[in-house]
XYZ file of C-alpha atoms in Angstrom:
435
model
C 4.120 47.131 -22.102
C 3.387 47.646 -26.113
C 6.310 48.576 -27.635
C 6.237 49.831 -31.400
C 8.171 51.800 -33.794
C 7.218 55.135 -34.760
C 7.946 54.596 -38.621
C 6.123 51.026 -39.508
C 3.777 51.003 -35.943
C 4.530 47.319 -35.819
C 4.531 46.004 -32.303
C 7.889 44.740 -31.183
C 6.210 43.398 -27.860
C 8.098 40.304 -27.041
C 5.403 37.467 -27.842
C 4.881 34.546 -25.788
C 5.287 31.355 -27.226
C 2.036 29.554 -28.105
C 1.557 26.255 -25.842
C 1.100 23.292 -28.016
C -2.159 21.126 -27.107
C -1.430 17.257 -26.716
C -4.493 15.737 -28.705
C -6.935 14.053 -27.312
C -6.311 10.969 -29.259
C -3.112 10.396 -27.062
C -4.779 10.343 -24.118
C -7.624 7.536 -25.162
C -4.529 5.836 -26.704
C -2.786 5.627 -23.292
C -6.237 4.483 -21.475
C -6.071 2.021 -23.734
C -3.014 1.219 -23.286
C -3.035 0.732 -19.486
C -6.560 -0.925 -19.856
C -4.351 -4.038 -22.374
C -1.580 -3.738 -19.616
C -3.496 -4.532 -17.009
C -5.818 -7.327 -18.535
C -2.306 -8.832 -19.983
C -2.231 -11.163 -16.294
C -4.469 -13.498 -17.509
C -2.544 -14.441 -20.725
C 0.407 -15.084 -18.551
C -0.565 -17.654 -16.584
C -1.460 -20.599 -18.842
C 1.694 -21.650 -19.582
C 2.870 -21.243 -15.475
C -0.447 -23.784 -14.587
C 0.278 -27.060 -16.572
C 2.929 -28.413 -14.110
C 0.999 -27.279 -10.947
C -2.579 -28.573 -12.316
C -0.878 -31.901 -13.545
C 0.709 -32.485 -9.854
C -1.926 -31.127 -8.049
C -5.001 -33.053 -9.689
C -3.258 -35.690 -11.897
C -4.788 -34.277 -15.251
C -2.821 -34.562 -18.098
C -0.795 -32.344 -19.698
C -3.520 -32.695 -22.962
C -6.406 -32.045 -20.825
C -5.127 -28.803 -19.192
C -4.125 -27.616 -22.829
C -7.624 -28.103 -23.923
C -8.715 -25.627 -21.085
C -6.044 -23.148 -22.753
C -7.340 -24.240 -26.566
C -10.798 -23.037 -25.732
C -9.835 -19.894 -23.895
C -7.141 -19.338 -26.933
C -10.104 -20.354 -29.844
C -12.712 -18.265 -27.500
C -10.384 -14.883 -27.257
C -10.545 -15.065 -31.105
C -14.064 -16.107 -31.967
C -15.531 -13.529 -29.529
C -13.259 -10.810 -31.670
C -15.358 -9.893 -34.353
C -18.586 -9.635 -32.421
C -16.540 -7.515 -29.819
C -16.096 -5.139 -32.593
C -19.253 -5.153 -33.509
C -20.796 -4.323 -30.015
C -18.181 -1.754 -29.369
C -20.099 -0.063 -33.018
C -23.561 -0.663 -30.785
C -22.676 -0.065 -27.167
C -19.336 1.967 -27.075
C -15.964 0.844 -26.477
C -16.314 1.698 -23.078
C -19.018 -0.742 -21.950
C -17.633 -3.524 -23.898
C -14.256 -3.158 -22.272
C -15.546 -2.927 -18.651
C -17.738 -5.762 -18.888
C -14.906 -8.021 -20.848
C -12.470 -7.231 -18.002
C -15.500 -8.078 -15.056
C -15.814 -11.451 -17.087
C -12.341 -12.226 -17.006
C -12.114 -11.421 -13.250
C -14.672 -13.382 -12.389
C -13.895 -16.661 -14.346
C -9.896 -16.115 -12.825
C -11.305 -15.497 -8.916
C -13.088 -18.748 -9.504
C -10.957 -21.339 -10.363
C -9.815 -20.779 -6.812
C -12.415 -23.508 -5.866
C -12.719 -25.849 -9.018
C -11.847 -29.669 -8.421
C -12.747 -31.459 -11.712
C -11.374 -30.883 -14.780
C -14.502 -29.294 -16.102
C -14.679 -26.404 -13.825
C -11.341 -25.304 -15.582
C -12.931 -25.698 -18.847
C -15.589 -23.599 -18.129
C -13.892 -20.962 -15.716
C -10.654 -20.681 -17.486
C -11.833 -21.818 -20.673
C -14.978 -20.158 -21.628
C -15.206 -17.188 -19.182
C -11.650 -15.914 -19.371
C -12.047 -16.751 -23.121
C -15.256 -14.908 -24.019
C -13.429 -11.911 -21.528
C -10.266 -11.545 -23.389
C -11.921 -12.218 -26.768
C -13.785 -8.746 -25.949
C -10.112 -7.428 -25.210
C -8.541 -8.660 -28.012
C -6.634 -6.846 -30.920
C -9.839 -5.391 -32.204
C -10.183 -3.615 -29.410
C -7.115 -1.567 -30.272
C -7.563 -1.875 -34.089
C -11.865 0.081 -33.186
C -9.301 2.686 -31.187
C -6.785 3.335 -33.538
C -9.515 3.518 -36.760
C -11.957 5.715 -34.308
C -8.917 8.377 -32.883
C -6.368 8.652 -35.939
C -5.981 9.410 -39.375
C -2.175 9.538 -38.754
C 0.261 7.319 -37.396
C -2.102 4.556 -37.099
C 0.852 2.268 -37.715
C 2.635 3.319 -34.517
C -0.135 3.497 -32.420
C -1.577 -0.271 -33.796
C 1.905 -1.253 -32.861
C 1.960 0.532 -29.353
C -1.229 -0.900 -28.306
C -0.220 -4.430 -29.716
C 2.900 -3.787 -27.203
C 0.895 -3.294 -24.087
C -0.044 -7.009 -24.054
C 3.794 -7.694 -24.116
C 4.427 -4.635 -21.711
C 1.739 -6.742 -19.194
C 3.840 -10.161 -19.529
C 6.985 -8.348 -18.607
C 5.571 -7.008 -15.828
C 3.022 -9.603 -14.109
C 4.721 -13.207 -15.694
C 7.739 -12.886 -13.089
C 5.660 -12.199 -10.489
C 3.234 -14.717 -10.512
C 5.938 -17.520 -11.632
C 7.167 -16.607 -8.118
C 3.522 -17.818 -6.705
C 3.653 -20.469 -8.209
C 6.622 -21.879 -7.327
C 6.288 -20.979 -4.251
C 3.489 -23.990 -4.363
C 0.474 -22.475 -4.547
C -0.885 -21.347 -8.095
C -4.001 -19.941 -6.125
C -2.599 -16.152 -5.451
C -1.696 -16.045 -9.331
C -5.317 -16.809 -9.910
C -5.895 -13.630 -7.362
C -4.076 -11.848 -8.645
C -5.348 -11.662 -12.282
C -8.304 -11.011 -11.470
C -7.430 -8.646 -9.043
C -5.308 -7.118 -11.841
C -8.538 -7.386 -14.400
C -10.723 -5.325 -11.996
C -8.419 -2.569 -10.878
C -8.374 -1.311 -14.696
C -12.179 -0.993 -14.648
C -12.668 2.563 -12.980
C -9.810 3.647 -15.794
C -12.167 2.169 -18.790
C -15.114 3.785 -16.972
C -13.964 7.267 -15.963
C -11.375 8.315 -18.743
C -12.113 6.214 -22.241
C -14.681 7.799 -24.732
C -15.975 5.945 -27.645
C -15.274 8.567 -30.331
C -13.574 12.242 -31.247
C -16.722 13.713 -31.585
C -17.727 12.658 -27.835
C -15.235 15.902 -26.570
C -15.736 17.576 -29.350
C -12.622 17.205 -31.937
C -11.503 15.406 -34.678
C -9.603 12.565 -35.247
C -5.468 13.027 -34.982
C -4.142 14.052 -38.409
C -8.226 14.673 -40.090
C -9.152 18.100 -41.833
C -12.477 17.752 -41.183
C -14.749 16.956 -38.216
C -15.991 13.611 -38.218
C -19.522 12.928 -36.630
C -19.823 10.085 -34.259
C -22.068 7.442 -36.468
C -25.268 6.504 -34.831
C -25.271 3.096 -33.199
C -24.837 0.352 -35.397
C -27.701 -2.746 -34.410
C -27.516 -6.090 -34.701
C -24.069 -6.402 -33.852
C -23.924 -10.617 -34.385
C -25.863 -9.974 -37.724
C -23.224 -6.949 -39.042
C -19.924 -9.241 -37.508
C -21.290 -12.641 -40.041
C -22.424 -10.300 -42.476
C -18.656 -8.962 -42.948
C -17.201 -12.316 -42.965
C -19.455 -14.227 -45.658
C -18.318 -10.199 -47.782
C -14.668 -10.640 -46.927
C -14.783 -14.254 -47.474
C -15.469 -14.116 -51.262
C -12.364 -12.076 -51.480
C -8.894 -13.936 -51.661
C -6.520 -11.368 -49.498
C -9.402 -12.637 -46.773
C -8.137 -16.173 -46.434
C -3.924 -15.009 -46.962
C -4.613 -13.057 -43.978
C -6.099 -15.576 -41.732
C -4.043 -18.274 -43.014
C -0.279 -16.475 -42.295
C -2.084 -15.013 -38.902
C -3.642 -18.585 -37.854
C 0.550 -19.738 -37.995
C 1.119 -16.568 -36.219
C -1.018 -17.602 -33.486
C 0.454 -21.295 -33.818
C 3.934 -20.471 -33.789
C 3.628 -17.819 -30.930
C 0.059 -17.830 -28.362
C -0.188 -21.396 -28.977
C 3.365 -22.717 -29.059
C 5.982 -20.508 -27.130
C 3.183 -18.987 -24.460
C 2.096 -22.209 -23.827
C 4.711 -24.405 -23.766
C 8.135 -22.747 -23.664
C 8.312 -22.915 -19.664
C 7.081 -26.514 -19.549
C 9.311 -27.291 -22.182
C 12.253 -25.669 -20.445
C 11.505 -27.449 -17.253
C 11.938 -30.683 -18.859
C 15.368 -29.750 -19.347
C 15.573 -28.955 -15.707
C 15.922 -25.017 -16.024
C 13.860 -23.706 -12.774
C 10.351 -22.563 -13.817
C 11.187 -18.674 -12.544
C 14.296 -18.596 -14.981
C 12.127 -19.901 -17.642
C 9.434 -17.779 -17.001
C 12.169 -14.875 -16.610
C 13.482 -15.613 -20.082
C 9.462 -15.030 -21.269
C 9.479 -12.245 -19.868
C 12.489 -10.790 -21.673
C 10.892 -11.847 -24.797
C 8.090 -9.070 -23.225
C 10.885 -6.482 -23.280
C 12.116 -6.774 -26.772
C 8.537 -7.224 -27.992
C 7.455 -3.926 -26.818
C 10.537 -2.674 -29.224
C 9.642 -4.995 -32.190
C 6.210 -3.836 -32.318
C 6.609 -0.434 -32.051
C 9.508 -0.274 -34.532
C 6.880 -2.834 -37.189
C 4.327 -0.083 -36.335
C 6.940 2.497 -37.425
C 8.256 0.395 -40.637
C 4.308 -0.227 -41.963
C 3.851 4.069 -41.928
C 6.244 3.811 -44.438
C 7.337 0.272 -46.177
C 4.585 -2.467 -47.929
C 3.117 -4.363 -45.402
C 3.324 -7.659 -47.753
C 6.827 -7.969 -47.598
C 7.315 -7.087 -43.841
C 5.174 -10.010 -42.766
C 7.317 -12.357 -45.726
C 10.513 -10.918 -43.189
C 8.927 -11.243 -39.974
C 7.980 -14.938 -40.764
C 10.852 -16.167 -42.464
C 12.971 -14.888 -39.638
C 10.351 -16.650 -36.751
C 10.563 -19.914 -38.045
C 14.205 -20.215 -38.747
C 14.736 -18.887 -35.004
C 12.090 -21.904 -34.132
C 14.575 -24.246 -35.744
C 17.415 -23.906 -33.495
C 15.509 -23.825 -30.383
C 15.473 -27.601 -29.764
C 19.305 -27.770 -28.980
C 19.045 -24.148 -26.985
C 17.147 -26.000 -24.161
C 18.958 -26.312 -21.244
C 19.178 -26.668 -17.374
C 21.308 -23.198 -17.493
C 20.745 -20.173 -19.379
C 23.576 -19.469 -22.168
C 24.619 -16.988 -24.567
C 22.783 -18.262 -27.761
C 19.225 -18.808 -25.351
C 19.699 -15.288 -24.867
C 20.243 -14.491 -28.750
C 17.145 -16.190 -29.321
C 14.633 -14.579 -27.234
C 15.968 -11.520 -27.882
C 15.717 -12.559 -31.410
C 12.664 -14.430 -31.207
C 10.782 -11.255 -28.786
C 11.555 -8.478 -31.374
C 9.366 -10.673 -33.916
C 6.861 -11.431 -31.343
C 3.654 -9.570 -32.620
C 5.779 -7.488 -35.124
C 3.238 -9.073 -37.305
C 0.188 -7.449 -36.048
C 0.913 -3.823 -37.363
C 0.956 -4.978 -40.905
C -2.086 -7.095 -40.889
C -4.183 -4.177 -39.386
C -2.884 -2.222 -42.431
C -3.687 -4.903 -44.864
C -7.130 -5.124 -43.014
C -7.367 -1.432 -43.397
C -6.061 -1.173 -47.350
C -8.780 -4.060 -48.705
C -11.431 -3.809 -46.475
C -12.217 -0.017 -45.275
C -14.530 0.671 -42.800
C -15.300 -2.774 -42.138
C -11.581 -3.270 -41.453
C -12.040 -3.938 -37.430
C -14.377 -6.313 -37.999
C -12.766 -8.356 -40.924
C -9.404 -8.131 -38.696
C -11.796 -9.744 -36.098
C -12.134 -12.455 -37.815
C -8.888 -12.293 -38.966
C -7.529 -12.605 -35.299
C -10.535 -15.779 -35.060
C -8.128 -17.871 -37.243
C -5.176 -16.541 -35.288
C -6.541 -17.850 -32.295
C -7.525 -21.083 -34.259
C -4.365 -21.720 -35.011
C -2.897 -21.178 -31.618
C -5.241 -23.410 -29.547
C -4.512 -26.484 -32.211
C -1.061 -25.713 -31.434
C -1.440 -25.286 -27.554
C -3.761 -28.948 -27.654
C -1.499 -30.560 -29.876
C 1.657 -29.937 -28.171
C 0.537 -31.198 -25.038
C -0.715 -34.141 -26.503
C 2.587 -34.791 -28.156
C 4.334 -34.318 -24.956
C 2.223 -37.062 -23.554
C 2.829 -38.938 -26.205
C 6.789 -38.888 -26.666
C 7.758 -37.184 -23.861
C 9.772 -34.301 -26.312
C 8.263 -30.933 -27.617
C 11.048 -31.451 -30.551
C 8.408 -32.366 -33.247
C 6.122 -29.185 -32.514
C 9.386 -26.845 -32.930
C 10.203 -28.279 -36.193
C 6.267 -27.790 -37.571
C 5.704 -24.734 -36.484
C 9.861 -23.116 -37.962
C 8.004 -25.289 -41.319
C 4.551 -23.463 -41.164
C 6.257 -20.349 -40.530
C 8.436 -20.448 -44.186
C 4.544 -21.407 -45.883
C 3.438 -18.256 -43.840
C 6.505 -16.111 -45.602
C 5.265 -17.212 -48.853
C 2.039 -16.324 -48.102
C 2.684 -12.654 -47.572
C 3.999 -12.358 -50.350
C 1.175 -13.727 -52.715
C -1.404 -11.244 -51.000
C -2.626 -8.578 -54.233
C -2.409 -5.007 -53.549
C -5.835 -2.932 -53.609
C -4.970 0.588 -55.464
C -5.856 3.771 -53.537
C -7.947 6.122 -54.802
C -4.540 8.114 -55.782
C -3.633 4.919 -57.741
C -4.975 4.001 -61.040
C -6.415 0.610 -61.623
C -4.856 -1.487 -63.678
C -6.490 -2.331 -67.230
């Protein structure tokens, strides 16, 4: 009943409080998350096939990294044009096909028995798959959905990839050593199509699709009409961001990025630690871990870029990488000890911490072609890791030892520091210019 008083009439009704509305924005940022989750199986298994393939077949060690180069130099290649078509065709067709692709090119290898069915199934198919579920992917989200937070979100959806190692890289090292690396191929792609109906039914390409704005915006923002001639727009952006300097400081610290982490440590850190004699499910355990405290490192970097420079987190977060790379030549061992556990903890918070600042940087110097130009930013960070992946195999061949590749990479990882630290500032339009 209305209750008031008889000398102000103000109605002392006991109110109900209001219910507060999650966003919509959270939701497509948690499809998206599941949707990187799920399509993180294939990026574990790389590093679990180069013993199996090698004993099975007889390739080399350098041969079966080339498969992983061109599916590492694919994913970032096919970036910028992902971005591109998600402009032309929506996220969610992009994302559905990408994750068919990758299914497909993972259920065949089942049957390959030359060396260049695994160069074209797990190289080029998986490649141009993940290269359409790459870090763009959750850079178009975050610039499409928020206005706010984009830091932690970037840094969320950078963690899902890490959140899918934890989760699948046990599991299939289990397969595998079971003696048959066949169910692991299964099961990514088993993995890759079971997140399709999510992409299908539940993501949508832009705020204005349901009708609201972008998290944190004032205004309504209409959805842009479909941008063509996707290829055209993606080389457009890079000959326009390539006459800029902060262009090439970004793909130069990210290509070590990709050297020092993708390329080197995904690749090789449980052959590497089999050499030693530690059993392939520990090492592939202790990968894992570095999944756990990588979900916390890039969550907390997406936290720290809301509200520090993003120049001198990346100077940190390299500096720190490659003097943990230093020391892990004389961590290697048949048994896990207390400083192996130091590092990957260590090494796992500063996983991807890098990504949440680059997206920034992306975002501060190149606007709305910022997906795009981080693209091609992520190209060279794929570059960088399939030299890395090749290379280290070959230098295993070579001298039997991964020692020399740890040492590089802990050195490219200082020049990386540096770097950062060079890149200019652009001034906001709340900034003035300097005269």
């Amino acid at each position: 009943m209305t209750q008031t008083t008889e000398a102000t009439g103000v109605d002392r009704t006991p109110q109900k409080p209001r219910r507060t509305r999650i966003h919509r924005a959270w939701f497509v940022a948690a499809v998206a998350f599941v949707t990187i989750l799920g399509a993180a199986a294939f990026r574990s298994l790389p590093g679990l096939l180069i013993d199996p393939l090698h004993q099975e077949f007889g390739w080399s060690r350098g041969t079966i990294a080339a498969a992983v180069s061109i599916n590492l130099a694919l994913y970032g290649l096919t970036a910028p044009f992902a971005a591109a078509l998600m402009d032309r065709f929506g996220i969610r067709r992009v994302v559905a096909a990408a994750l068919t692709v990758i299914a497909i090119g993972s259920g065949l290898t089942v049957w390959m028995t030359a060396a260049w069915q695994l160069l074209l199934c797990w190289g080029l198919l998986v490649g141009l798959g993940t290269g359409s579920m790459a870090l763009a992917f959750a850079a178009t989200v975050t610039n499409r959905w928020f206005t706010e937070r984009r830091g932690l979100v970037t840094g969320i959806l950078t963690a899902a990839s890490a959140s899918g190692q934890l989760i699948f890289l046990p599991v299939l090292a289990l397969m595998v050593e079971a003696g048959n690396w066949r169910p692991a191929a299964v099961t990514v792609a088993l993995a890759a199509l079971a997140v399709v109906p999510f992409v299908w039914l539940l993501l949508r390409d832009h705020p204005a699709d349901v009708g609201v704005k972008p998290y944190g915006a004032k205004e309504f923002v209409p959805k842009p009409d479909p941008v063509p001639g996707a290829a055209r727009r993606a080389v457009t952006v890079l000959f326009k961001a390539a006459r800029t300097g902060p262009f090439w400081l970004l793909a130069g610290t990210f290509a070590i990025c990709g050297a020092s982490t993708n390329g080197l440590i995904q690749t090789h850190f449980v052959p590497a630690a089999h050499d030693e004699h530690m059993p392939v499910p520990v090492a592939a355990s202790l990968l894992a871990v570095i999944g756990v405290f990588d979900v916390i490192g890039t969550i907390a970097s997406g936290w720290f870029t809301d509200r520090y420079e993003p120049r001198r987190l990346l100077a940190v977060y390299y500096a720190l990488r490659g003097i943990s790379l230093l020391f892990l030549p004389i961590l290697l061992a048949p048994s896990v000890h207390p400083p192996m556990i130091f590092f990957i903890v260590f090494y796992g918070l500063d996983w991807v911490a890098t990504v949440p600042p680059t997206v920034a940087l992306c975002r501060e110097q190149y606007g709305d072609d910022s997906a795009i130009v981080f693209g091609w930013v992520l190209a060279s960070h794929q570059v960088g890791a399939a030299l890395v992946a090749f290379i280290g195999g070959v230098v295993r061949d070579v001298s039997g030892s991964y020692d020399m590749v740890w040492y590089a990479s802990g050195a490219l990882c200082a020049a990386a520091a540096l770097m950062s630290l060079v890149i200019r500032r652009r001034p906001t339009a709340d900034e003035p210019v300097a005269a």
